[in-house]
Tab-separated table of C-alpha atoms in Angstrom:
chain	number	residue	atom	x	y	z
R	1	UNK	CA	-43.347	127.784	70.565
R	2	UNK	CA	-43.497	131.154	68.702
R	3	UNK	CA	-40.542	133.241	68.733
R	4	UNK	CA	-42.068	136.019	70.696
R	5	UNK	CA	-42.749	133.029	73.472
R	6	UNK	CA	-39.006	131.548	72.987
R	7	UNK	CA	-37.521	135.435	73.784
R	8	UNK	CA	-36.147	135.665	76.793
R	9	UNK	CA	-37.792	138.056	79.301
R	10	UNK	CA	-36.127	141.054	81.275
R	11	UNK	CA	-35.689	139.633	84.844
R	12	UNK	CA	-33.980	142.828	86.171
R	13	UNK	CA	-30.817	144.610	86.623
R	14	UNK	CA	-27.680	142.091	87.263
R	15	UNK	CA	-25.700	142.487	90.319
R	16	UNK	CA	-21.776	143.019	89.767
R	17	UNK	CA	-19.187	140.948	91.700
R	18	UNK	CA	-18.331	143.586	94.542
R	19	UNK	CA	-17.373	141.356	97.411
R	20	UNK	CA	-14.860	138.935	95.233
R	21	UNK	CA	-12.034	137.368	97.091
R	22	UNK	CA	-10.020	136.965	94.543
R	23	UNK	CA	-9.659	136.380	90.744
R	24	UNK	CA	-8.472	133.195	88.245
R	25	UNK	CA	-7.492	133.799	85.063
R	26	UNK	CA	-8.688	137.582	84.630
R	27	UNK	CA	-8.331	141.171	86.196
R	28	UNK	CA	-11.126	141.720	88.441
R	29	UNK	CA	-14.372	142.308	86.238
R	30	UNK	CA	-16.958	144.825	87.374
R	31	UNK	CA	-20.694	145.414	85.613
R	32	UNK	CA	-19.559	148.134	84.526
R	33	UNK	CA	-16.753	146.131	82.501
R	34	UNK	CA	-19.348	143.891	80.940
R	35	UNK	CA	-21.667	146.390	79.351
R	36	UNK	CA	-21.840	145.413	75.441
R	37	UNK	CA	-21.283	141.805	76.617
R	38	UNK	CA	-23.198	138.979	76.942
R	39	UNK	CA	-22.266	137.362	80.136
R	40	UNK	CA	-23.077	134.029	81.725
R	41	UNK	CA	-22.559	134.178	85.250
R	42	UNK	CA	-22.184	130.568	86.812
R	43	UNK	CA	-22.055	129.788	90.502
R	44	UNK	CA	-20.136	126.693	91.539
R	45	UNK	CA	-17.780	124.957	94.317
R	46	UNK	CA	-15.592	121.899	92.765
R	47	UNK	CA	-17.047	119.350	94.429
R	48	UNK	CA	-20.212	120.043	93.579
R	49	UNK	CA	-21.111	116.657	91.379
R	50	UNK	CA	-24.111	119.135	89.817
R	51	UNK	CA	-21.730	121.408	88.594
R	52	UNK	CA	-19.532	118.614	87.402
R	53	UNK	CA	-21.966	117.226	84.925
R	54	UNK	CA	-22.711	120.949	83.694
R	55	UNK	CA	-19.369	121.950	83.525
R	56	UNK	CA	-18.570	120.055	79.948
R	57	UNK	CA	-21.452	122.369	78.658
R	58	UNK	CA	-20.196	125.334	79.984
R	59	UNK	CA	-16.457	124.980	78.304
R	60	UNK	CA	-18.414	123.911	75.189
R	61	UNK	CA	-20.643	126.925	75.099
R	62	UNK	CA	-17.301	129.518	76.166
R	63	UNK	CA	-15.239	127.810	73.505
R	64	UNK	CA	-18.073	128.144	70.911
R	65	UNK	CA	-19.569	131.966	71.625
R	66	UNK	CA	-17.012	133.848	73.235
R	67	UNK	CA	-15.824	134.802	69.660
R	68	UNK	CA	-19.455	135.864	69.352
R	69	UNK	CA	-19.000	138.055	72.393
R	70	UNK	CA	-20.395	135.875	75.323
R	71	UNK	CA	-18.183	135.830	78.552
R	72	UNK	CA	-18.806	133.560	81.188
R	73	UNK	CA	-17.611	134.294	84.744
R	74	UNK	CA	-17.365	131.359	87.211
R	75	UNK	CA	-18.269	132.342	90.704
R	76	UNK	CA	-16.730	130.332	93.136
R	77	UNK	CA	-18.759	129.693	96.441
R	78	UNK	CA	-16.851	127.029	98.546
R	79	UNK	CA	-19.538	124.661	100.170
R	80	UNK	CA	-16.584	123.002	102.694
R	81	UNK	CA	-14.085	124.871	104.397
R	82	UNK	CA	-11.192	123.626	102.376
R	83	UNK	CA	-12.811	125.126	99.291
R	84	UNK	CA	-11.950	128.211	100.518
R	85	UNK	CA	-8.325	127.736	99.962
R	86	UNK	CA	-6.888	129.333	96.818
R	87	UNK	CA	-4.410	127.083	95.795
R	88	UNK	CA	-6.887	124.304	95.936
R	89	UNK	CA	-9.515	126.171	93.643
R	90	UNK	CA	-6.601	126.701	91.597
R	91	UNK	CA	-5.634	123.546	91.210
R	92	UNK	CA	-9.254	122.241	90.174
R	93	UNK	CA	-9.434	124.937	87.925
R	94	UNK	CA	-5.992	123.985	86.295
R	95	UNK	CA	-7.490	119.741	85.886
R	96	UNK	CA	-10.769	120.672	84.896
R	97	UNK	CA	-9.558	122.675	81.933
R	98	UNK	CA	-11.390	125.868	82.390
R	99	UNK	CA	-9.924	129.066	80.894
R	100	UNK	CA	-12.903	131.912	81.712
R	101	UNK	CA	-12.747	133.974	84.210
R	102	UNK	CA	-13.569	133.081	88.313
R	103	UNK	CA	-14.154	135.023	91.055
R	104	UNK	CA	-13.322	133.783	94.292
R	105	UNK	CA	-16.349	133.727	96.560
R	106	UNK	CA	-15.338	132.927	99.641
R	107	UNK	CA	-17.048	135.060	101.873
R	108	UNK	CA	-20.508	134.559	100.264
R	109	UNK	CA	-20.354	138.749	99.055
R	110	UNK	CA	-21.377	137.843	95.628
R	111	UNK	CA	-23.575	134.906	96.217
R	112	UNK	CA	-25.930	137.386	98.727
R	113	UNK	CA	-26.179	140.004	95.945
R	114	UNK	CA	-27.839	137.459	93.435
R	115	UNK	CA	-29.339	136.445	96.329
R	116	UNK	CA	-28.346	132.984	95.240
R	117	UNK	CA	-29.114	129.704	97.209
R	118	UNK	CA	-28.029	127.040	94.523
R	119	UNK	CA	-25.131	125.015	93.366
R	120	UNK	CA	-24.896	125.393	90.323
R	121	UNK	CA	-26.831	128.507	89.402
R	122	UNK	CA	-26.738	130.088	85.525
R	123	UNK	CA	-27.838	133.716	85.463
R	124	UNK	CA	-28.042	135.019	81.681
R	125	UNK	CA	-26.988	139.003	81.425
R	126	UNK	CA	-27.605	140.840	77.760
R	127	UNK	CA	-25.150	143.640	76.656
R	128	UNK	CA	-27.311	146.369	78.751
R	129	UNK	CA	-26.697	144.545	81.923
R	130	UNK	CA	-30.007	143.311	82.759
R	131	UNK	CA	-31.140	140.295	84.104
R	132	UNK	CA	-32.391	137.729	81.299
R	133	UNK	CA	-33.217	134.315	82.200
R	134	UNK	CA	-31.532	131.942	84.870
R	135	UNK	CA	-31.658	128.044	85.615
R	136	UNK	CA	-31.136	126.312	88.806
R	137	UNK	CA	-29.577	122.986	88.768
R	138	UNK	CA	-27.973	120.362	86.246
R	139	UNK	CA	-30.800	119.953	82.396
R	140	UNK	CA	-32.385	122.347	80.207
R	141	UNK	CA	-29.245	122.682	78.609
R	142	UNK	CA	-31.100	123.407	74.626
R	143	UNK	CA	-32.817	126.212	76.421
R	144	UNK	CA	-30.027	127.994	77.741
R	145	UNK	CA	-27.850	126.990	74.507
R	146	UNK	CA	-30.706	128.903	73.060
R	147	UNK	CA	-30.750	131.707	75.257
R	148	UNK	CA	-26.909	132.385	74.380
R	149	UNK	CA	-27.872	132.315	71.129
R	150	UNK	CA	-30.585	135.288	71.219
R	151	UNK	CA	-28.798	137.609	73.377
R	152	UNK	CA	-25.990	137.307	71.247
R	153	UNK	CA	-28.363	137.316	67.940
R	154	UNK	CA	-26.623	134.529	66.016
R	155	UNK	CA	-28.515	132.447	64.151
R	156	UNK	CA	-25.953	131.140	61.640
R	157	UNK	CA	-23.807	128.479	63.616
R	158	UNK	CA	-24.199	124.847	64.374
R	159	UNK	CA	-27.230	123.996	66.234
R	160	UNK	CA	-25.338	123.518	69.152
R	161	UNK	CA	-22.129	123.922	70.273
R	162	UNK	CA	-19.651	120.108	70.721
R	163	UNK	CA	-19.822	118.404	73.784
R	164	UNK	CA	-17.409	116.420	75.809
R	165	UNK	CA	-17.886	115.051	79.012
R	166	UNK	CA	-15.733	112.194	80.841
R	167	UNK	CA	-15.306	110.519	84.288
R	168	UNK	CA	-17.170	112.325	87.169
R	169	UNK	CA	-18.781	114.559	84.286
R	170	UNK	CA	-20.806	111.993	82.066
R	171	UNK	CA	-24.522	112.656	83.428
R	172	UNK	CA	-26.416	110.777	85.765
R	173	UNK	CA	-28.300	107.731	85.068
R	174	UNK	CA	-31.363	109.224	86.408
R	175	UNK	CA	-33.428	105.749	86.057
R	176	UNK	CA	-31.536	103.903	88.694
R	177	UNK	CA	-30.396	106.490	91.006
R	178	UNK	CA	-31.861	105.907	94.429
R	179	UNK	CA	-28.958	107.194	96.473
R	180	UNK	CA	-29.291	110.580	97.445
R	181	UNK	CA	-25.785	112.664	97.943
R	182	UNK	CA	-24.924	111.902	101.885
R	183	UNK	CA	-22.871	114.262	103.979
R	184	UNK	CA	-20.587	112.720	106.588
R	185	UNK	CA	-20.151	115.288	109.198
R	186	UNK	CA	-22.335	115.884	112.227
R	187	UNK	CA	-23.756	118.470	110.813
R	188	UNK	CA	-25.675	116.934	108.167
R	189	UNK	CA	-25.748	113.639	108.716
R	190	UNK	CA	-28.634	111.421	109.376
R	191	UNK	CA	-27.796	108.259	108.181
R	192	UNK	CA	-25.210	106.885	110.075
R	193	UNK	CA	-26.074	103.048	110.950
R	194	UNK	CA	-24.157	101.793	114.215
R	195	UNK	CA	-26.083	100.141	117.146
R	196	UNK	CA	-24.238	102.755	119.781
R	197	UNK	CA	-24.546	105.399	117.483
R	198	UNK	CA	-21.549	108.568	116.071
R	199	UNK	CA	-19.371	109.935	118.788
R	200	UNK	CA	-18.639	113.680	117.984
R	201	UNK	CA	-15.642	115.623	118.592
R	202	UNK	CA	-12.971	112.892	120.030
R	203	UNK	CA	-11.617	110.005	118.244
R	204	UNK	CA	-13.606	106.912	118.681
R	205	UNK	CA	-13.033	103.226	117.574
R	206	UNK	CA	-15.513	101.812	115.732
R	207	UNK	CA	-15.697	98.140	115.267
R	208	UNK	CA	-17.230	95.656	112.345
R	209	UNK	CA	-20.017	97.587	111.525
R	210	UNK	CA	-23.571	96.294	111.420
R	211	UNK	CA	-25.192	94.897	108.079
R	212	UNK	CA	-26.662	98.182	106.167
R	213	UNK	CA	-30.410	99.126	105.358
R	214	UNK	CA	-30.296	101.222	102.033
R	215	UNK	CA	-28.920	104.314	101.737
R	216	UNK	CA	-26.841	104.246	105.524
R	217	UNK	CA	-23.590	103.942	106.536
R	218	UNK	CA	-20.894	103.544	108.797
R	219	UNK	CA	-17.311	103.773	109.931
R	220	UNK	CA	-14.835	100.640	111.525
R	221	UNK	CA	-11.675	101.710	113.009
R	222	UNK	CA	-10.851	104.995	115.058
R	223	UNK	CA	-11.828	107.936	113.685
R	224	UNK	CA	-12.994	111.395	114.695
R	225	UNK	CA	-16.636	112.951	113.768
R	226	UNK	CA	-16.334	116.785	113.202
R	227	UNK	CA	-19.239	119.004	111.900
R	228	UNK	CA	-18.289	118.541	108.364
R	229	UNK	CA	-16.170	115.739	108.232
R	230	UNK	CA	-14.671	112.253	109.585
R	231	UNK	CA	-11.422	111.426	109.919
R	232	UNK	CA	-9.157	108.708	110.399
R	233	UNK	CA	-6.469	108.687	112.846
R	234	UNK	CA	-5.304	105.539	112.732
R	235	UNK	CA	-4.024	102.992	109.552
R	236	UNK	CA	-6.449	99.826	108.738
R	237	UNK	CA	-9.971	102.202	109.226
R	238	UNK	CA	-12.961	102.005	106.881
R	239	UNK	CA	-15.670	103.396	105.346
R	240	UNK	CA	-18.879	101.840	104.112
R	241	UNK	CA	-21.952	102.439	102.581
R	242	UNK	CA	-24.550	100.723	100.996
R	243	UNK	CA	-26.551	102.284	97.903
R	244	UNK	CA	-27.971	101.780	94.587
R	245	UNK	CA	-26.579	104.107	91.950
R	246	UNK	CA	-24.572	103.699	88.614
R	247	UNK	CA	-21.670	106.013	90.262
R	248	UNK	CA	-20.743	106.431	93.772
R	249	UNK	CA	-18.651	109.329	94.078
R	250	UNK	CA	-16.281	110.692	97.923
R	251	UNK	CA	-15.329	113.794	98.458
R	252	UNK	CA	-12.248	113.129	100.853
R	253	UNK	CA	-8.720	114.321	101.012
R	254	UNK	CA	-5.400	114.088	103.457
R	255	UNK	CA	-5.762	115.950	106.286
R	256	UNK	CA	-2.156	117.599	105.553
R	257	UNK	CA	-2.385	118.820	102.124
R	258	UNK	CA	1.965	117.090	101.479
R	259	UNK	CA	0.554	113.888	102.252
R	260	UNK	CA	-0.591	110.705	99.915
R	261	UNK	CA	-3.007	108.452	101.386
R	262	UNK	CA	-3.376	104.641	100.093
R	263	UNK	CA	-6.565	102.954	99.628
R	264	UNK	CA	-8.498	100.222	98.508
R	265	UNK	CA	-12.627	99.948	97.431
R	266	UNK	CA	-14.576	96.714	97.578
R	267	UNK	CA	-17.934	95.934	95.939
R	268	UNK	CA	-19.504	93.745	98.055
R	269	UNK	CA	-16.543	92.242	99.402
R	270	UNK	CA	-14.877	92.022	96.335
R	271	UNK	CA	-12.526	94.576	94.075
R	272	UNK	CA	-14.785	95.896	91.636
R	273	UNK	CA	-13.204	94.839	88.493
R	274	UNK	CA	-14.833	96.434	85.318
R	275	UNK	CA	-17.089	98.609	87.605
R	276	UNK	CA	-14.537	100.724	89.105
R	277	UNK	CA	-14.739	104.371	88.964
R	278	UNK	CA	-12.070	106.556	87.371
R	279	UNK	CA	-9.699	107.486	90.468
R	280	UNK	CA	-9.118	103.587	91.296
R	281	UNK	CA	-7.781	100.946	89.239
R	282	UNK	CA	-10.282	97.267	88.686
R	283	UNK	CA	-8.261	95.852	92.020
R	284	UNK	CA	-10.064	98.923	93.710
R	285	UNK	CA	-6.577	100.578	94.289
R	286	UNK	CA	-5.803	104.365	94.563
R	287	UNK	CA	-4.328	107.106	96.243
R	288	UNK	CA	-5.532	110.410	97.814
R	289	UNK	CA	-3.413	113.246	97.291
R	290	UNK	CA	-5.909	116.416	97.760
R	291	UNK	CA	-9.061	117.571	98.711
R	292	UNK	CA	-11.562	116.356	95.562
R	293	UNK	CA	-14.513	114.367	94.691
R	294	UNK	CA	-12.996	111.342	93.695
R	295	UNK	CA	-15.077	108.509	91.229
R	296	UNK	CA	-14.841	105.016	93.289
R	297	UNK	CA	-17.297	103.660	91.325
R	298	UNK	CA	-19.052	102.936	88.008
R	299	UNK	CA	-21.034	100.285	87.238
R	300	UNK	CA	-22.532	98.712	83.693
R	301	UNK	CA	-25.321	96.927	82.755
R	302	UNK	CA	-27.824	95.469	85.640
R	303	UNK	CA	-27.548	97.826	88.823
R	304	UNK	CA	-28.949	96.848	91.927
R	305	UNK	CA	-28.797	97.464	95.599
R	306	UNK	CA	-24.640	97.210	96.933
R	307	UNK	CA	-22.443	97.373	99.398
R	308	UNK	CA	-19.038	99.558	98.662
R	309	UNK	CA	-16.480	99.642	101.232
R	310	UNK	CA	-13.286	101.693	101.116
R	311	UNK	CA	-9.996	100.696	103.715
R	312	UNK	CA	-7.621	103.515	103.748
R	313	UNK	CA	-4.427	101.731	104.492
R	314	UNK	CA	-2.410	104.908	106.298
R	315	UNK	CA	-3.730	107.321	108.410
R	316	UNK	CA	-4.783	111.146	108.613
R	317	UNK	CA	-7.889	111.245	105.549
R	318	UNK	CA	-10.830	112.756	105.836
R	319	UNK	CA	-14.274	112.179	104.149
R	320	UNK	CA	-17.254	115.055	104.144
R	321	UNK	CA	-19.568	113.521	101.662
R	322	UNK	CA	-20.811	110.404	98.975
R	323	UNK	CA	-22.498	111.440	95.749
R	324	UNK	CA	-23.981	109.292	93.214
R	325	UNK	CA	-24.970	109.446	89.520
């Protein structure tokens, strides 16, 4: 690639953030602010598992060129309704260690005037204000490493700037990942394997549910199927599904944000010992204490088709949605 090819193009003139909810960890920033900056405009919701795996590059790359004059500005976009809550963005942004600035999203204002549709989105802005490249979705991270790089015009650092990535954030093993990410609400749901079928709106008890083709699943106990969620109102219920992933990730929380809610996670009938995820223990123990995407499981070496199973042993949780990496 020549170095005429490699320069990144003028897209057009970037929107500003007129619309913002809210801000985290800066004033409210306006174009008009940024002119003479480089700015990397992300959009994101934290429980987006695509965003997760991005986000170590996206500390990496703030850490490394905002002495170089780069400044990234998280957009926040909730996907579910209780990513619209401040405290709760706040929180994530707290744990996940990110110190740019975000603007709160939650009306969609800022999202419509990028005319964005993706989680997560990088836009690329040079010091005049203008539109320079953009990437949709998790890879091509060299490219826009390099793309920093021009618009700011430094071409004396490190090749690339340190990366650390843990937990929910390591990237997907793309080669064995035939579990696509699985909402649990009526709204989206299409997978939902029980011989009478989901009952919307009004609790419901469910009983021993059926053995699982790939990629289904299904509830046992009484719970409640809202448009983007289930929940269980009653101690003993659970959750299974059966998949074929290295990870399998659940965005869940209490449905009172004071509460704790116990649990335990099978792997085919059995506690998942040296394949459990990060937010359970190897007896398949742990606790739900907010709204997150929590890591159940992670697997090593030979991964095949399985069935995971999660018993929440006191009442009031809901679950919107399994991910996998």
């Amino acid at each position: 690639m020549t170095a005429e090819q490699s320069r990144s193009r003028s897209e057009s003139r970037a929107p500003g953030f007129e619309g913002a909810t809210g801000w985290l960890n800066s004033t409210p920033l306006t174009a008009h602010d940024l002119l003479g900056k480089v700015t990397l405009v992300n959009f994101w919701t934290y429980t987006c598992v695509n965003w997760l795996r991005q986000l170590p590059y996206l500390r990496a790359w703030d850490a490394t060129y905002r002495p170089h004059g780069l400044v990234t500005v998280g957009v926040h976009t909730p996907e579910f309704g209780f990513e619209r809550r401040v405290d709760n963005v706040e929180l994530a942004v707290r744990e996940m260690g990110i110190s740019y600035p975000v603007a709160l999203d939650s009306e969609y204002a800022v999202w419509a005037s990028f005319a964005n549709r993706y989680w997560p989105a990088l836009y690329f802005v040079d010091r005049e204000g203008r539109l320079r490249h953009h990437h949709f979705g998790e890879g091509a991270y060299d490219r826009s490493e390099q793309v920093i790089r021009e618009l700011l015009g430094v071409h004396d650092l490190p090749a690339a700037a340190a990366i650390e990535a843990q937990g929910a954030e390591v990237a997907a093993d793309w080669d064995h990942l035939q579990s696509p990410e699985t909402y649990l609400g009526s709204a989206r749901s299409d997978s939902f394997a029980y011989p009478s079928g989901p009952r919307f709106g009004q609790p419901h008890t469910y009983t021993e549910p059926p053995p699982l083709p790939l990629n289904h699943w299904s509830l046992h106990g009484t719970w409640a199927i809202a448009q983007e969620s289930c929940t269980m109102t009653e101690a003993a219920g659970s959750l299974v599904m059966r998949f074929h992933a290295r990870d399998l990730n659940l965005v869940m929380g209490p449905t009172d944000c004071c509460d704790t809610v116990h649990f335990r996670v099978t792997l085919d009938g059995q506690a998942p010992d040296d394949a459990h995820g990060e937010d359970v223990d190897a007896e398949g123990f742990g606790a739900v204490t907010h709204q997150r995407l929590h890591q159940l499981i992670r697997q090593t070496g030979h991964i095949e088709d399985r069935t995971f199973e999660i018993t929440f042993l006191d009442p009031a949780v809901q679950v919107f949605a399994f991910t996998f990496g």
